[in-house]
mmCIF file of C-alpha atoms in Angstrom:
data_model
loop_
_atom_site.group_PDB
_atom_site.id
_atom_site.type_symbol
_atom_site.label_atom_id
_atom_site.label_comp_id
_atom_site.label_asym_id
_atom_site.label_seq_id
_atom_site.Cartn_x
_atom_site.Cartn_y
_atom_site.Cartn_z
ATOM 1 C CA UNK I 1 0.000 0.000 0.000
ATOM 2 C CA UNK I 2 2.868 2.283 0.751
ATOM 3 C CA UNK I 3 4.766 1.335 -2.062
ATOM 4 C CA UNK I 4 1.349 1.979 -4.069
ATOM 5 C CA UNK I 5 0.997 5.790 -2.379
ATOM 6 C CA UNK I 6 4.680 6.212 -3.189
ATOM 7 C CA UNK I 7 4.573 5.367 -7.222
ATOM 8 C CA UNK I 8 1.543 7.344 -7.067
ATOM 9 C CA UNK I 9 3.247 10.183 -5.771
ATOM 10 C CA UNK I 10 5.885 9.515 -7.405
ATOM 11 C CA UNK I 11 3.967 10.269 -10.946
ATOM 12 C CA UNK I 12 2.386 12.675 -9.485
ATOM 13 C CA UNK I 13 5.696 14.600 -9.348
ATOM 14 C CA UNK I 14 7.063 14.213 -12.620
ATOM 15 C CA UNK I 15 3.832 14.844 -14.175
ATOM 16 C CA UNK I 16 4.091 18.260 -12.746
ATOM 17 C CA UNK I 17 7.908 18.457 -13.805
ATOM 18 C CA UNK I 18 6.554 17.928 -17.052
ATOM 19 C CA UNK I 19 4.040 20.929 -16.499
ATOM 20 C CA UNK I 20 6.710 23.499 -14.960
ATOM 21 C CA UNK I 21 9.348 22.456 -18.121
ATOM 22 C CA UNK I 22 6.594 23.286 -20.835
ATOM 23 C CA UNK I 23 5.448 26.348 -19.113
ATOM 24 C CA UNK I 24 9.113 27.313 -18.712
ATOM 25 C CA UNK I 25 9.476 26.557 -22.460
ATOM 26 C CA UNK I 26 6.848 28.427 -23.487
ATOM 27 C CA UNK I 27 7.636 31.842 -21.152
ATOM 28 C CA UNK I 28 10.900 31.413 -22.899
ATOM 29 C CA UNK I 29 9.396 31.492 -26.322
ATOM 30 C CA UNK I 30 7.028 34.717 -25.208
ATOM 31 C CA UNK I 31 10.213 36.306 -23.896
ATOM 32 C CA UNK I 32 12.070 35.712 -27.165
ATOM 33 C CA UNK I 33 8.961 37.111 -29.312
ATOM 34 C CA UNK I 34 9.375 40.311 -26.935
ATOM 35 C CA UNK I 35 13.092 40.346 -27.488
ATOM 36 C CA UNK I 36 12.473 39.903 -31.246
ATOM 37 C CA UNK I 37 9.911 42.852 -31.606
ATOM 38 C CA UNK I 38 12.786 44.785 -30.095
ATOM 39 C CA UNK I 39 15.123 43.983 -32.316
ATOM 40 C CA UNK I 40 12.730 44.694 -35.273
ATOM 41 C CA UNK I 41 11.921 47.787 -33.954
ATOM 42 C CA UNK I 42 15.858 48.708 -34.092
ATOM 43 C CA UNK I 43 15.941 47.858 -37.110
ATOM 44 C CA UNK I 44 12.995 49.588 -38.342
ATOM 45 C CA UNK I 45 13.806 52.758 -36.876
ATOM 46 C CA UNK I 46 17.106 52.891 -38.490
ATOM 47 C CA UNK I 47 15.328 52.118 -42.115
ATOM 48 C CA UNK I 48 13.072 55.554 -41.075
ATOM 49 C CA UNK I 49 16.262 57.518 -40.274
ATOM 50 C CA UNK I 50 18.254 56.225 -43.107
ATOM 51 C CA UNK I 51 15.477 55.844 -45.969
ATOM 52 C CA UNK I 52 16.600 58.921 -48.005
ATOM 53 C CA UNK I 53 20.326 58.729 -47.792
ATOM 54 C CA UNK I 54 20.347 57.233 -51.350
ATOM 55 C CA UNK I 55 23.567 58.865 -52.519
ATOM 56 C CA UNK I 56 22.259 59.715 -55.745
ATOM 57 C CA UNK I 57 21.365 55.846 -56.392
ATOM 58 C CA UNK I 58 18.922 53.391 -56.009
ATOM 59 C CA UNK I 59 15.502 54.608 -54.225
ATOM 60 C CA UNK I 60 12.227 53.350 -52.314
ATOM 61 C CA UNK I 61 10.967 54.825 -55.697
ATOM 62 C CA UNK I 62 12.455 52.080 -58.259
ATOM 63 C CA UNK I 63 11.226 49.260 -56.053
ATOM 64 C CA UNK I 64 9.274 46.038 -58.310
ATOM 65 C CA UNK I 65 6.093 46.235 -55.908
ATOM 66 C CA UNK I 66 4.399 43.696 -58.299
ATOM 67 C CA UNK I 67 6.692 40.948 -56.843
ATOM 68 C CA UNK I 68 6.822 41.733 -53.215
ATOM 69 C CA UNK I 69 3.081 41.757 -53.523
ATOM 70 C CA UNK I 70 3.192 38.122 -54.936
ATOM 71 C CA UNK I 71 5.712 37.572 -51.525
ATOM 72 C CA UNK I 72 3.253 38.732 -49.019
ATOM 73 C CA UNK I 73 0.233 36.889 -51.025
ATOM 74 C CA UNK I 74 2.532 33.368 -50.371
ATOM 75 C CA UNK I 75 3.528 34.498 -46.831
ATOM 76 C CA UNK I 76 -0.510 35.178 -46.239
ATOM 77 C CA UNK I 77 -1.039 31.394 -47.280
ATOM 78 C CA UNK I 78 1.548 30.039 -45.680
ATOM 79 C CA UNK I 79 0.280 31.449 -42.143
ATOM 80 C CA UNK I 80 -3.510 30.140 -43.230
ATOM 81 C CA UNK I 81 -2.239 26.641 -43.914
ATOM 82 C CA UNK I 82 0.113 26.860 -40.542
ATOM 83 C CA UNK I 83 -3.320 27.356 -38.619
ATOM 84 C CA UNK I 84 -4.890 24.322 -40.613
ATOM 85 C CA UNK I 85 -2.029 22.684 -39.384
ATOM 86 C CA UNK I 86 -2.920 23.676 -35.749
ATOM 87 C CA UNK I 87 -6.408 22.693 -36.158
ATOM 88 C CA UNK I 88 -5.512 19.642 -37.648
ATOM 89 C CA UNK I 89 -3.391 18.771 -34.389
ATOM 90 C CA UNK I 90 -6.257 19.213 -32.470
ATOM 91 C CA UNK I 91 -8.458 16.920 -34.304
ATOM 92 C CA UNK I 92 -5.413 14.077 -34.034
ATOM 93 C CA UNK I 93 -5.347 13.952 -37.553
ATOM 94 C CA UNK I 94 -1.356 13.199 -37.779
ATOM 95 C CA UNK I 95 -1.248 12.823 -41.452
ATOM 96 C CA UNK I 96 -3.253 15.915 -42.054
ATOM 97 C CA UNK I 97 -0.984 18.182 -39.724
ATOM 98 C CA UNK I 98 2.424 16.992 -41.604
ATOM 99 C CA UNK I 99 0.417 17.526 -44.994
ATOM 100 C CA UNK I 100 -0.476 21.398 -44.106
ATOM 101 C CA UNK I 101 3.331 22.043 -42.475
ATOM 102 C CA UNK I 102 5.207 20.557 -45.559
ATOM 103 C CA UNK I 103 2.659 22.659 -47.539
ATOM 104 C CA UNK I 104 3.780 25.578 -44.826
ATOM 105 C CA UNK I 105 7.009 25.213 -45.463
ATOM 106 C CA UNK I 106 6.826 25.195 -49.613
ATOM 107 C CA UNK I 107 5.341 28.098 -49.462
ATOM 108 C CA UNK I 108 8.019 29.667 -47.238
ATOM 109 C CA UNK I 109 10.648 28.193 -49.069
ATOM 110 C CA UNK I 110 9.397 29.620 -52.195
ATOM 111 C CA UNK I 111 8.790 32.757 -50.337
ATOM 112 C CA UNK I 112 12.550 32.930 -49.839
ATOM 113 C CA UNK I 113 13.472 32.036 -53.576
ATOM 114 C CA UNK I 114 11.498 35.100 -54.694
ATOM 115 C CA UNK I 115 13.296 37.016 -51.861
ATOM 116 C CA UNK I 116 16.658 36.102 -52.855
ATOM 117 C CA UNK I 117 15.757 36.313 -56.578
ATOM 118 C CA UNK I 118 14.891 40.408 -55.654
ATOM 119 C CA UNK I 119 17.911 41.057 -53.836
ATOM 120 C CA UNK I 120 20.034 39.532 -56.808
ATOM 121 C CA UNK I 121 18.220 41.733 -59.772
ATOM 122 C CA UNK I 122 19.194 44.550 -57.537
ATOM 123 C CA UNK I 123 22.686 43.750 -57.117
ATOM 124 C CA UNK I 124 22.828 43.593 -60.627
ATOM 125 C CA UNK I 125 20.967 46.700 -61.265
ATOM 126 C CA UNK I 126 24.141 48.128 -59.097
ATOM 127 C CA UNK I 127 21.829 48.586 -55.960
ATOM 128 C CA UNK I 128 23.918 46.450 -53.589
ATOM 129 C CA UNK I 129 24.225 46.514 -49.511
ATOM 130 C CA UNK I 130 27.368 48.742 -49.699
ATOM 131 C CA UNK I 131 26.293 51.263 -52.268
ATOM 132 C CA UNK I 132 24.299 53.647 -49.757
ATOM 133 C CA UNK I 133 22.957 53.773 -46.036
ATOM 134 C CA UNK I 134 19.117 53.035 -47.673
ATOM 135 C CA UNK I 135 20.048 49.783 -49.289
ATOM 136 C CA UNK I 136 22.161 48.994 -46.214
ATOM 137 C CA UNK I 137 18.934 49.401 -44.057
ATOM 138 C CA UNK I 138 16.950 48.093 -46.516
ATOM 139 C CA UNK I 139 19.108 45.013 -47.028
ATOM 140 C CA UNK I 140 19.476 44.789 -43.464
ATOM 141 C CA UNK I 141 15.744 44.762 -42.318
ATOM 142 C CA UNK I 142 14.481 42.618 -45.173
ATOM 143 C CA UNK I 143 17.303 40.160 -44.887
ATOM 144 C CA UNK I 144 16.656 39.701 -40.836
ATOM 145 C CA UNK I 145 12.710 38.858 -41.712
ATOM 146 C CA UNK I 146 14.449 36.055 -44.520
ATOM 147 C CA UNK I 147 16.753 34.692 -41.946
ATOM 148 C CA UNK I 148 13.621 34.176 -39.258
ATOM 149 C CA UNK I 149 11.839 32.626 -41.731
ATOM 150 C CA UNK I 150 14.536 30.483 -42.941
ATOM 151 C CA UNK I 151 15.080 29.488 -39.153
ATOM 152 C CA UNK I 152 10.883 28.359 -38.877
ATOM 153 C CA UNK I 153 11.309 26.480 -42.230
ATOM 154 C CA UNK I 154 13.969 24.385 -41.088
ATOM 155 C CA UNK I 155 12.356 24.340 -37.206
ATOM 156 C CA UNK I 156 9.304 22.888 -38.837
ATOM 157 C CA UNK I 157 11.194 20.391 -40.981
ATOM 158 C CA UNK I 158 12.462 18.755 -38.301
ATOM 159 C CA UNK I 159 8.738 19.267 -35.831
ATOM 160 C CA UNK I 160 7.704 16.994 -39.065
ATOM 161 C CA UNK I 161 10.180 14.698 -38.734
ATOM 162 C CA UNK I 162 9.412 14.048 -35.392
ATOM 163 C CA UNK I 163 5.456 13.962 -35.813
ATOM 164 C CA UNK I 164 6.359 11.025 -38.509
ATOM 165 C CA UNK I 165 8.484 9.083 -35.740
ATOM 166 C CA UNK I 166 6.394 9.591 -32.632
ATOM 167 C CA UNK I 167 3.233 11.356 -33.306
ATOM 168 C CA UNK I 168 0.835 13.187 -31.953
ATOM 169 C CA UNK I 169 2.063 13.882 -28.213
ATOM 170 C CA UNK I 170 2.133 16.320 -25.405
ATOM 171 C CA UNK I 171 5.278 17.401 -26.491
ATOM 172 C CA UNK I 172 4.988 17.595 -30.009
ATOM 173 C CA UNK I 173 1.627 19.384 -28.980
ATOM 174 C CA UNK I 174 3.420 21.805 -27.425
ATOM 175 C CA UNK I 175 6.286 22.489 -30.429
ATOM 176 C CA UNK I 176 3.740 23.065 -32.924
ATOM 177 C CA UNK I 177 1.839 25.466 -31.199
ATOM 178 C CA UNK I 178 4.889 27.661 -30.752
ATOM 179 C CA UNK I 179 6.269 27.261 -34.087
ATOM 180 C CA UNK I 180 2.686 28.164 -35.221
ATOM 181 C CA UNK I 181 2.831 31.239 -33.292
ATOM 182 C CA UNK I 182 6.205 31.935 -34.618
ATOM 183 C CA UNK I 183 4.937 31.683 -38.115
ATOM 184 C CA UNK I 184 2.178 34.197 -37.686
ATOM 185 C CA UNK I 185 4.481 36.597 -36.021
ATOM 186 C CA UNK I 186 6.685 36.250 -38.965
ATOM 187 C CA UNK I 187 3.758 37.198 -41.123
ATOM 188 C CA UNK I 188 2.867 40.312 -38.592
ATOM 189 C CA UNK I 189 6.524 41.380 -39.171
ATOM 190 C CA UNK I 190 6.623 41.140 -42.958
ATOM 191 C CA UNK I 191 2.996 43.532 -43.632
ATOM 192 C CA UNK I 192 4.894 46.407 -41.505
ATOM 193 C CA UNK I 193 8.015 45.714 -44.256
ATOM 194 C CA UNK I 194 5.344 45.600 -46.895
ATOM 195 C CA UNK I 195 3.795 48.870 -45.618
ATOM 196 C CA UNK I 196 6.142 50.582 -44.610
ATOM 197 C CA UNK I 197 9.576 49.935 -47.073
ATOM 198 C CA UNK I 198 7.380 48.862 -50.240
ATOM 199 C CA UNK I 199 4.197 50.807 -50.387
ATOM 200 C CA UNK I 200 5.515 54.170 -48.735
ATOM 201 C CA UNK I 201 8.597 53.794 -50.510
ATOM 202 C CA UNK I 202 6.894 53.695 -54.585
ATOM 203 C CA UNK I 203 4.022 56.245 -52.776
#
């Protein structure tokens, strides 16, 4: 019987170790997020200070808005399907939540291609990083936002590996949730860069 009261208290204990760990995981997340809007912020405020110093050169003015419209449209998507994803987890539908996140990360994959394939016609066009403090800004703020979403595509490449070898669990619960809320932060991010460097820039 004592034994019995022990094990019982026993699991009782490491259930709520499990508890205290995820809730410590996830106030780390919330505290990176906050850390992450600062650093955006930064960044963004040295775009608005540095915007016009052009040196005669490229300008907000000669930006291609028809294909960073076509990147926001895919980004849009690819936080819808990341909530089908979520939904899809809550359901237990396994195969359906590693359909929408390899789905979620096409799109951000392709997302990046068009990215990269922007910043290269500009280099060509002579509008590199180094040729004035707006395309160093520019560069800078746009290419942070790539690198974050680089990180999530190859976070949730390996969240779907681990759905395919174990499943549905508490933990992987847990992971997709945050990488979720990643994604749509991600998205938040990128319609200020829209707004902001793209529209206000050709307006």
């Amino acid at each position: 019987m004592s034994q019995s009261v022990s094990a019982q208290a026993s699991g009782h204990g490491h259930d709520h170790g499990h508890v205290d760990q995820g809730q410590l995981k996830t106030l780390g997340f919330w505290i990176f997020l906050v850390t992450d809007c600062l650093l955006f912020s930064t960044f963004f405020a040295a775009y608005a200070v540095l915007h016009e110093h052009t040196d005669g050169g490229f300008t907000a003015h000669d930006f291609d808005v028809t294909g960073f419209i076509l990147e926001t449209f895919i980004l849009l998507i690819s936080s819808f399907t990341s909530g089908l994803a979520v939904l899809a987890m809550h359901k237990g539908k396994k195969n359906s939540l590693i359909g929408w996140l390899i789905l979620t990360v096409l799109l951000g994959a392709a997302f990046i291609a068009l990215e990269i394939n922007e910043f290269t016609n500009m280099v060509h066009e002579g509008a590199s990083i180094s040729r004035s403090a707006f395309l160093t800004s520019f560069f800078s703020l746009v290419g942070l936002h790539g690198a974050h979403v680089s990180f999530g595509i190859m976070w949730m490449i390996g969240l779907i590996i681990q759905l395919a070898q174990r499943g549905i669990t508490t933990v992987t619960k847990g992971k997709i949730s945050i990488i979720s809320l990643y994604w749509h932060f991600l998205d938040a991010v990128w319609i200020f860069i829209f707004t902001v460097v793209y529209l206000m820039g050709v307006m």
